[in-house]
PDB file of C-alpha atoms in Angstrom:
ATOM      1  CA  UNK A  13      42.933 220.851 -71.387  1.00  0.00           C
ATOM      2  CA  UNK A  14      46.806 221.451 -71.027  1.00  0.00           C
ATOM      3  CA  UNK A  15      49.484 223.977 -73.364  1.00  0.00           C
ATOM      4  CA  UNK A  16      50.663 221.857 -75.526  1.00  0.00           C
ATOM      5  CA  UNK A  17      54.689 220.753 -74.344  1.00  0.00           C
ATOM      6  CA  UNK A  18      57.112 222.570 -75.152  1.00  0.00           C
ATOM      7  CA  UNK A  19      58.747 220.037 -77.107  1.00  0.00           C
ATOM      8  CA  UNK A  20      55.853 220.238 -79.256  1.00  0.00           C
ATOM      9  CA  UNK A  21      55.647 223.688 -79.885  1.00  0.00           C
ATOM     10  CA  UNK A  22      59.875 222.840 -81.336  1.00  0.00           C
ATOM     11  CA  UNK A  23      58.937 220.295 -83.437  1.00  0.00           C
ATOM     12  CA  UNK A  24      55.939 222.168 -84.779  1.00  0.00           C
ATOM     13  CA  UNK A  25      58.666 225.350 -85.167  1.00  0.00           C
ATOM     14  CA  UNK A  26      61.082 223.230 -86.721  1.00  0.00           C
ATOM     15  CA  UNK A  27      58.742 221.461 -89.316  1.00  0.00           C
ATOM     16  CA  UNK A  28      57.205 225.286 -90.547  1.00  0.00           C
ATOM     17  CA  UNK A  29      60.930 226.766 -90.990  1.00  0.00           C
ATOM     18  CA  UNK A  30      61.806 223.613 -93.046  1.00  0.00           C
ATOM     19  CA  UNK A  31      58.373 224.114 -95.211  1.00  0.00           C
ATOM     20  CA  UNK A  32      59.578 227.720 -95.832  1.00  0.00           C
ATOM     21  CA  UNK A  33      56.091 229.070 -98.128  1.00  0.00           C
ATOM     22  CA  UNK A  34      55.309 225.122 -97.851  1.00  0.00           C
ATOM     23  CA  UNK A  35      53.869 226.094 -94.280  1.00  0.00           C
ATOM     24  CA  UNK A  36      50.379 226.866 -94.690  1.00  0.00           C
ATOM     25  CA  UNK A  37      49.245 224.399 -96.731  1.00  0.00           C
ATOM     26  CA  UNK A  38      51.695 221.339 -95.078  1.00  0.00           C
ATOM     27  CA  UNK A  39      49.652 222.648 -91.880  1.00  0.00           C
ATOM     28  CA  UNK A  40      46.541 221.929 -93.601  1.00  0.00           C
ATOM     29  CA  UNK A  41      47.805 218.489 -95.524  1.00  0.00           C
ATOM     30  CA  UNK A  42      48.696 217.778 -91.673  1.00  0.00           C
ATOM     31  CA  UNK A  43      45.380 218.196 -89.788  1.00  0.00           C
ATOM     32  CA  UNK A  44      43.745 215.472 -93.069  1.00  0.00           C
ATOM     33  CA  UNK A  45      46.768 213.158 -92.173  1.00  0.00           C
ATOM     34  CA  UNK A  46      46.276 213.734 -88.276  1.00  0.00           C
ATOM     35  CA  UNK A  47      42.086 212.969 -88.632  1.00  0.00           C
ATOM     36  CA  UNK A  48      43.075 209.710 -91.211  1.00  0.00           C
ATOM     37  CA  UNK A  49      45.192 208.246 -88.646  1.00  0.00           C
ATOM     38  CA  UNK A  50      42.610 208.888 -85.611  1.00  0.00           C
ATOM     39  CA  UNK A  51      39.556 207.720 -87.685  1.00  0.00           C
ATOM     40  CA  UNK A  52      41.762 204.756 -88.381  1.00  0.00           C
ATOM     41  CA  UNK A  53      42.601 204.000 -85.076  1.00  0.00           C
ATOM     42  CA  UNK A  54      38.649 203.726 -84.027  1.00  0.00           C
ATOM     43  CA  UNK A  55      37.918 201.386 -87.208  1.00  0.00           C
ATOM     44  CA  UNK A  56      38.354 203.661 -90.073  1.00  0.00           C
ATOM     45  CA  UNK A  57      35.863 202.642 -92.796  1.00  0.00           C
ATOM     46  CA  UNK A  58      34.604 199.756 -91.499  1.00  0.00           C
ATOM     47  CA  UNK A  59      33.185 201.849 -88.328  1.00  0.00           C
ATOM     48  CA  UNK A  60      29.933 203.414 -88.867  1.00  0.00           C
ATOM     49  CA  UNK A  61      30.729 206.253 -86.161  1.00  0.00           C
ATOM     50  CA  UNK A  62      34.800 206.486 -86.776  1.00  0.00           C
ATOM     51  CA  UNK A  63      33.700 210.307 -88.360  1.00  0.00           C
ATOM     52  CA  UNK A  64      31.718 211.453 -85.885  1.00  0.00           C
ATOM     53  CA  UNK A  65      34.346 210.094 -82.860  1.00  0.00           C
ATOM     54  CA  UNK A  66      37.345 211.571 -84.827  1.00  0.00           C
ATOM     55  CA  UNK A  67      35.754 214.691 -85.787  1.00  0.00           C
ATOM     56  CA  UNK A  68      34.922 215.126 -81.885  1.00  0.00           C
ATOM     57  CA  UNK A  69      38.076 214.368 -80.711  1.00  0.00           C
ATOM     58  CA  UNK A  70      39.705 216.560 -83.509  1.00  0.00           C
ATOM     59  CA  UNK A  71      37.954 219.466 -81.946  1.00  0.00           C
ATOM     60  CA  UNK A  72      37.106 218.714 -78.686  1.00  0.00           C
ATOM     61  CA  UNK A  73      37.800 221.489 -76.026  1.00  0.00           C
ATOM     62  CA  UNK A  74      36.159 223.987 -78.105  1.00  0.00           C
ATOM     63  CA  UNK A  75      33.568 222.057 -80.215  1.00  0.00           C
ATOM     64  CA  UNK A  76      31.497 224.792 -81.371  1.00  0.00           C
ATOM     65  CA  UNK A  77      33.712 227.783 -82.059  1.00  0.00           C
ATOM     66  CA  UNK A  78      34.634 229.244 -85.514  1.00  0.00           C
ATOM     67  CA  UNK A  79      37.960 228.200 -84.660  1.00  0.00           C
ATOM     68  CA  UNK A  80      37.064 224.143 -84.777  1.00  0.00           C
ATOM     69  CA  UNK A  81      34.789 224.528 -87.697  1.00  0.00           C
ATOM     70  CA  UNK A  82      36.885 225.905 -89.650  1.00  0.00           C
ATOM     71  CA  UNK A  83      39.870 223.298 -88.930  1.00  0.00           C
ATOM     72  CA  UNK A  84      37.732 220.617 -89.667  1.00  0.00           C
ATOM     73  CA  UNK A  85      36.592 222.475 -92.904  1.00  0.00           C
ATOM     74  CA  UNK A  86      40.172 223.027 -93.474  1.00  0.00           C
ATOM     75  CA  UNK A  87      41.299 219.620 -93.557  1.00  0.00           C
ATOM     76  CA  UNK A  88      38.419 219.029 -96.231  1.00  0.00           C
ATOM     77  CA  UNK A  89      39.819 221.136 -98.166  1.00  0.00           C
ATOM     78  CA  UNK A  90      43.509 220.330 -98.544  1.00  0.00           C
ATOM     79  CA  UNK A  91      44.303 217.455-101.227  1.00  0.00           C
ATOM     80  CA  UNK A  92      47.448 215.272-100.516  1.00  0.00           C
ATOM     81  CA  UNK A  93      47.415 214.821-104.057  1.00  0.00           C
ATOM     82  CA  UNK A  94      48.759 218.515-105.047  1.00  0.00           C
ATOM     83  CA  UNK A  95      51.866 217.141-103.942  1.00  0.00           C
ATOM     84  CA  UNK A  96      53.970 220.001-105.017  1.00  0.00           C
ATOM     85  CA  UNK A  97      52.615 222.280-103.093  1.00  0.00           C
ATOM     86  CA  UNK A  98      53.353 221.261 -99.556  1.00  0.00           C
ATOM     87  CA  UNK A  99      56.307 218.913 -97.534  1.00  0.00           C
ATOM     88  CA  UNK A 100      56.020 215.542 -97.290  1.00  0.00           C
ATOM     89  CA  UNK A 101      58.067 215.173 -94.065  1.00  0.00           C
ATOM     90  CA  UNK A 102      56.792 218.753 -92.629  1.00  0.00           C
ATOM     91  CA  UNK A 103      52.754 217.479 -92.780  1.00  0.00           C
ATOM     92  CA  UNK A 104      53.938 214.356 -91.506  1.00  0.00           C
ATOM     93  CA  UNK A 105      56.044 216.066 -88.404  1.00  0.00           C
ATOM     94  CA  UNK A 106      52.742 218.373 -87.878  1.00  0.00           C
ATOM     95  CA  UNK A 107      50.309 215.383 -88.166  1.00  0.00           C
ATOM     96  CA  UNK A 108      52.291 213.763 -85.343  1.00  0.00           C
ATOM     97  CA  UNK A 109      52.244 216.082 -83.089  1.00  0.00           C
ATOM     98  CA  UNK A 110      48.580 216.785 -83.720  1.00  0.00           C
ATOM     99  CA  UNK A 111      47.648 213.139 -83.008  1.00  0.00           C
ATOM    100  CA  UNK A 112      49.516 213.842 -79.442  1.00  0.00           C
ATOM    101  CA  UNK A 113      47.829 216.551 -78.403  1.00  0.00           C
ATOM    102  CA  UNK A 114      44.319 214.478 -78.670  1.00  0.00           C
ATOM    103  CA  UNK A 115      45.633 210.920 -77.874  1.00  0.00           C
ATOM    104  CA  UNK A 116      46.693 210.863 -74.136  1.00  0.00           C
ATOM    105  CA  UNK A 117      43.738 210.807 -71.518  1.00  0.00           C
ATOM    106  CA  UNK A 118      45.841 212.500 -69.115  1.00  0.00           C
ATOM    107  CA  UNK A 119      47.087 215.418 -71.601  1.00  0.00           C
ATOM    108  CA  UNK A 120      44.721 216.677 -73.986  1.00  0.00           C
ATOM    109  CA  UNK A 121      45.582 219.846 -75.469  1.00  0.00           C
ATOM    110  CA  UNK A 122      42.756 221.667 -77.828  1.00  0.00           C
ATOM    111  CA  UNK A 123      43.974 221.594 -81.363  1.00  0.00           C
ATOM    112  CA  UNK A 124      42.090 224.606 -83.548  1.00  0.00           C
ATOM    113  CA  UNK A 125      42.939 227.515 -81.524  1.00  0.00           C
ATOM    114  CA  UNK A 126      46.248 226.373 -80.376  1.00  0.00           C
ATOM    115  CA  UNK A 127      47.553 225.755 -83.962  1.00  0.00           C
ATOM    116  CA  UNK A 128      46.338 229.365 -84.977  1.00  0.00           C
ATOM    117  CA  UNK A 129      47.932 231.186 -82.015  1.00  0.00           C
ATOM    118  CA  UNK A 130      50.851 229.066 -82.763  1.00  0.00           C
ATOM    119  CA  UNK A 131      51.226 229.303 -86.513  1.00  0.00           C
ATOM    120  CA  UNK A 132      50.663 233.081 -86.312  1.00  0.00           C
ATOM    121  CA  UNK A 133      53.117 233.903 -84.194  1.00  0.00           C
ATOM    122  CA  UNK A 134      55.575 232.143 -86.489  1.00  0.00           C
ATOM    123  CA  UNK A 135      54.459 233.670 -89.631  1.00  0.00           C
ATOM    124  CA  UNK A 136      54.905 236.970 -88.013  1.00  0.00           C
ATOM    125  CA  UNK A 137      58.263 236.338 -86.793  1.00  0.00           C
ATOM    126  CA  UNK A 138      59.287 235.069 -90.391  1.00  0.00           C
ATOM    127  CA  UNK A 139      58.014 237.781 -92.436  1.00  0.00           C
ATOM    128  CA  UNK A 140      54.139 237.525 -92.682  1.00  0.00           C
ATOM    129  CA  UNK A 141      52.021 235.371 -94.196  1.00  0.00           C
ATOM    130  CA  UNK A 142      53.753 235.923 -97.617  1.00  0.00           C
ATOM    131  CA  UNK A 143      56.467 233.884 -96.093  1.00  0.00           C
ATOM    132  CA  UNK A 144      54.558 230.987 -94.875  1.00  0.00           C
ATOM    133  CA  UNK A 145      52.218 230.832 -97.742  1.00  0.00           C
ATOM    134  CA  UNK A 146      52.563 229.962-101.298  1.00  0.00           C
ATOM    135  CA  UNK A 147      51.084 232.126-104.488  1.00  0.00           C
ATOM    136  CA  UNK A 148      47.742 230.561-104.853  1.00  0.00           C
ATOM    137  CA  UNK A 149      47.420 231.262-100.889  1.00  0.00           C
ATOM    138  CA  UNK A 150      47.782 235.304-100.932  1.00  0.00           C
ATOM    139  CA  UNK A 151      45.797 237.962-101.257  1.00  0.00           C
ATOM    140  CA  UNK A 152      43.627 237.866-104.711  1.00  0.00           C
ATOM    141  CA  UNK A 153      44.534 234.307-105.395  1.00  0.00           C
ATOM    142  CA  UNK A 154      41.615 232.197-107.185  1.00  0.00           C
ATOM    143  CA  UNK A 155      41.377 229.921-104.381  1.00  0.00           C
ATOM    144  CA  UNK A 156      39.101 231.457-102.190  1.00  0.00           C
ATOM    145  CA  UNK A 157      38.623 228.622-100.229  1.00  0.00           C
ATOM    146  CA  UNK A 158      41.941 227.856 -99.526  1.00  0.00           C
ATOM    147  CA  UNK A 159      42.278 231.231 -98.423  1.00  0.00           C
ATOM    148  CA  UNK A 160      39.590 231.805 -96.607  1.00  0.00           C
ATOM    149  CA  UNK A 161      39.908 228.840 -94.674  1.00  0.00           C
ATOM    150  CA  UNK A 162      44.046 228.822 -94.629  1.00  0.00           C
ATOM    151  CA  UNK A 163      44.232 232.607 -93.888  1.00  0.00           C
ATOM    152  CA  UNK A 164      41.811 232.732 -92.118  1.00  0.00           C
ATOM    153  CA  UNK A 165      42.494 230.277 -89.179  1.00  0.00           C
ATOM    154  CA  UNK A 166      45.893 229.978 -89.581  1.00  0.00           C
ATOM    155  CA  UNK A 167      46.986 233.660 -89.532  1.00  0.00           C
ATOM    156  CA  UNK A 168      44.058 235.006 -87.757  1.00  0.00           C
ATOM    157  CA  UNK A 169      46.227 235.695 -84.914  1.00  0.00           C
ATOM    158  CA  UNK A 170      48.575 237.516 -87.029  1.00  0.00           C
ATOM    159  CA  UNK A 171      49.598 241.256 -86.330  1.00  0.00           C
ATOM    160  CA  UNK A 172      48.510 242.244 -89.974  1.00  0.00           C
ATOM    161  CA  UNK A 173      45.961 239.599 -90.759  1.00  0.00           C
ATOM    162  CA  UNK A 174      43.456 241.695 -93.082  1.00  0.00           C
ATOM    163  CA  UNK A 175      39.861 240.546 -92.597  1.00  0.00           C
ATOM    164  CA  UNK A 176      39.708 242.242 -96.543  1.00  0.00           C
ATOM    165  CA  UNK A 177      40.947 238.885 -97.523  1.00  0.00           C
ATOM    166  CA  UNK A 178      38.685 236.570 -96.457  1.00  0.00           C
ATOM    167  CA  UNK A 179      36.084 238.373 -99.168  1.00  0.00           C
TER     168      UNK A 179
END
């Protein structure tokens, strides 16, 4: 397991700043997009073990950690078809660079953990996760799955993540 590249870590910056409270939940439409396409490239459908394959290489590195569950849970969860609630071209940026970091023998880079670190140092350094996250995201929202499984990988890293919201 390798850092991801820097040039990944831009493009990942990049696609969150141009989400703006899009973030969150583009990250989440991005790790569904980023399993679809690897489950598609080992058959898809018509494979009896694509799932299993995809969901190991999704979270390979750190296979049993809270981290990995809850990423795959996360992408579970989020539902390309609440279309106004995330970016298009930010989940597609973010699914990209996803499928990198699992794709190349020689460069693997672990995907749960990574992300969080990553996406919680950016929230902090753009105001918190208010500014990354949109209403039905925060703190007493009725989606307490999307929070507790947004929140609580994604900004788990934060510097005032609030283990009070997860419930």
């Amino acid at each position: 397991m390798v850092p991801p590249a820097e040039e990944d870590v831009a493009e990942l910056r990049r696609a969150w700043t141009a989400a703006g409270r899009q973030a969150a939940y583009s990250t989440a439409v991005a790790v569904q997009v980023a399993f679809g396409r690897l489950r598609e490239g080992r058959g898809g459908l018509t494979a009896p073990d694509s799932f299993d394959v995809t969901r190991r290489q999704l979270v390979a590195g750190r296979p049993g950690s809270w981290e990995a569950s809850r990423l795959f849970e996360l992408q579970l969860w989020a539902n390309r078809d609440k279309v106004r609630r995330y970016d298009a071209a930010t989940a597609d940026d973010i699914a990209a660079v996803l499928v990198r970091w699992v794709s190349n023998p020689d460069r693997y880079t672990e995907v749960a953990e990574t992300l969080a670190g990553l996406f919680g140092d950016f929230a902090d350094e753009h105001g918190g996760w208010p500014a990354v996250a949109d209403q039905w995201l925060q703190r007493g929202a009725l989606d307490r799955d999307g929070v507790l499984l947004a929140y609580g990988l994604l900004y788990a890293t934060g510097e005032e993540f609030d283990p009070a919201m997860l419930g």
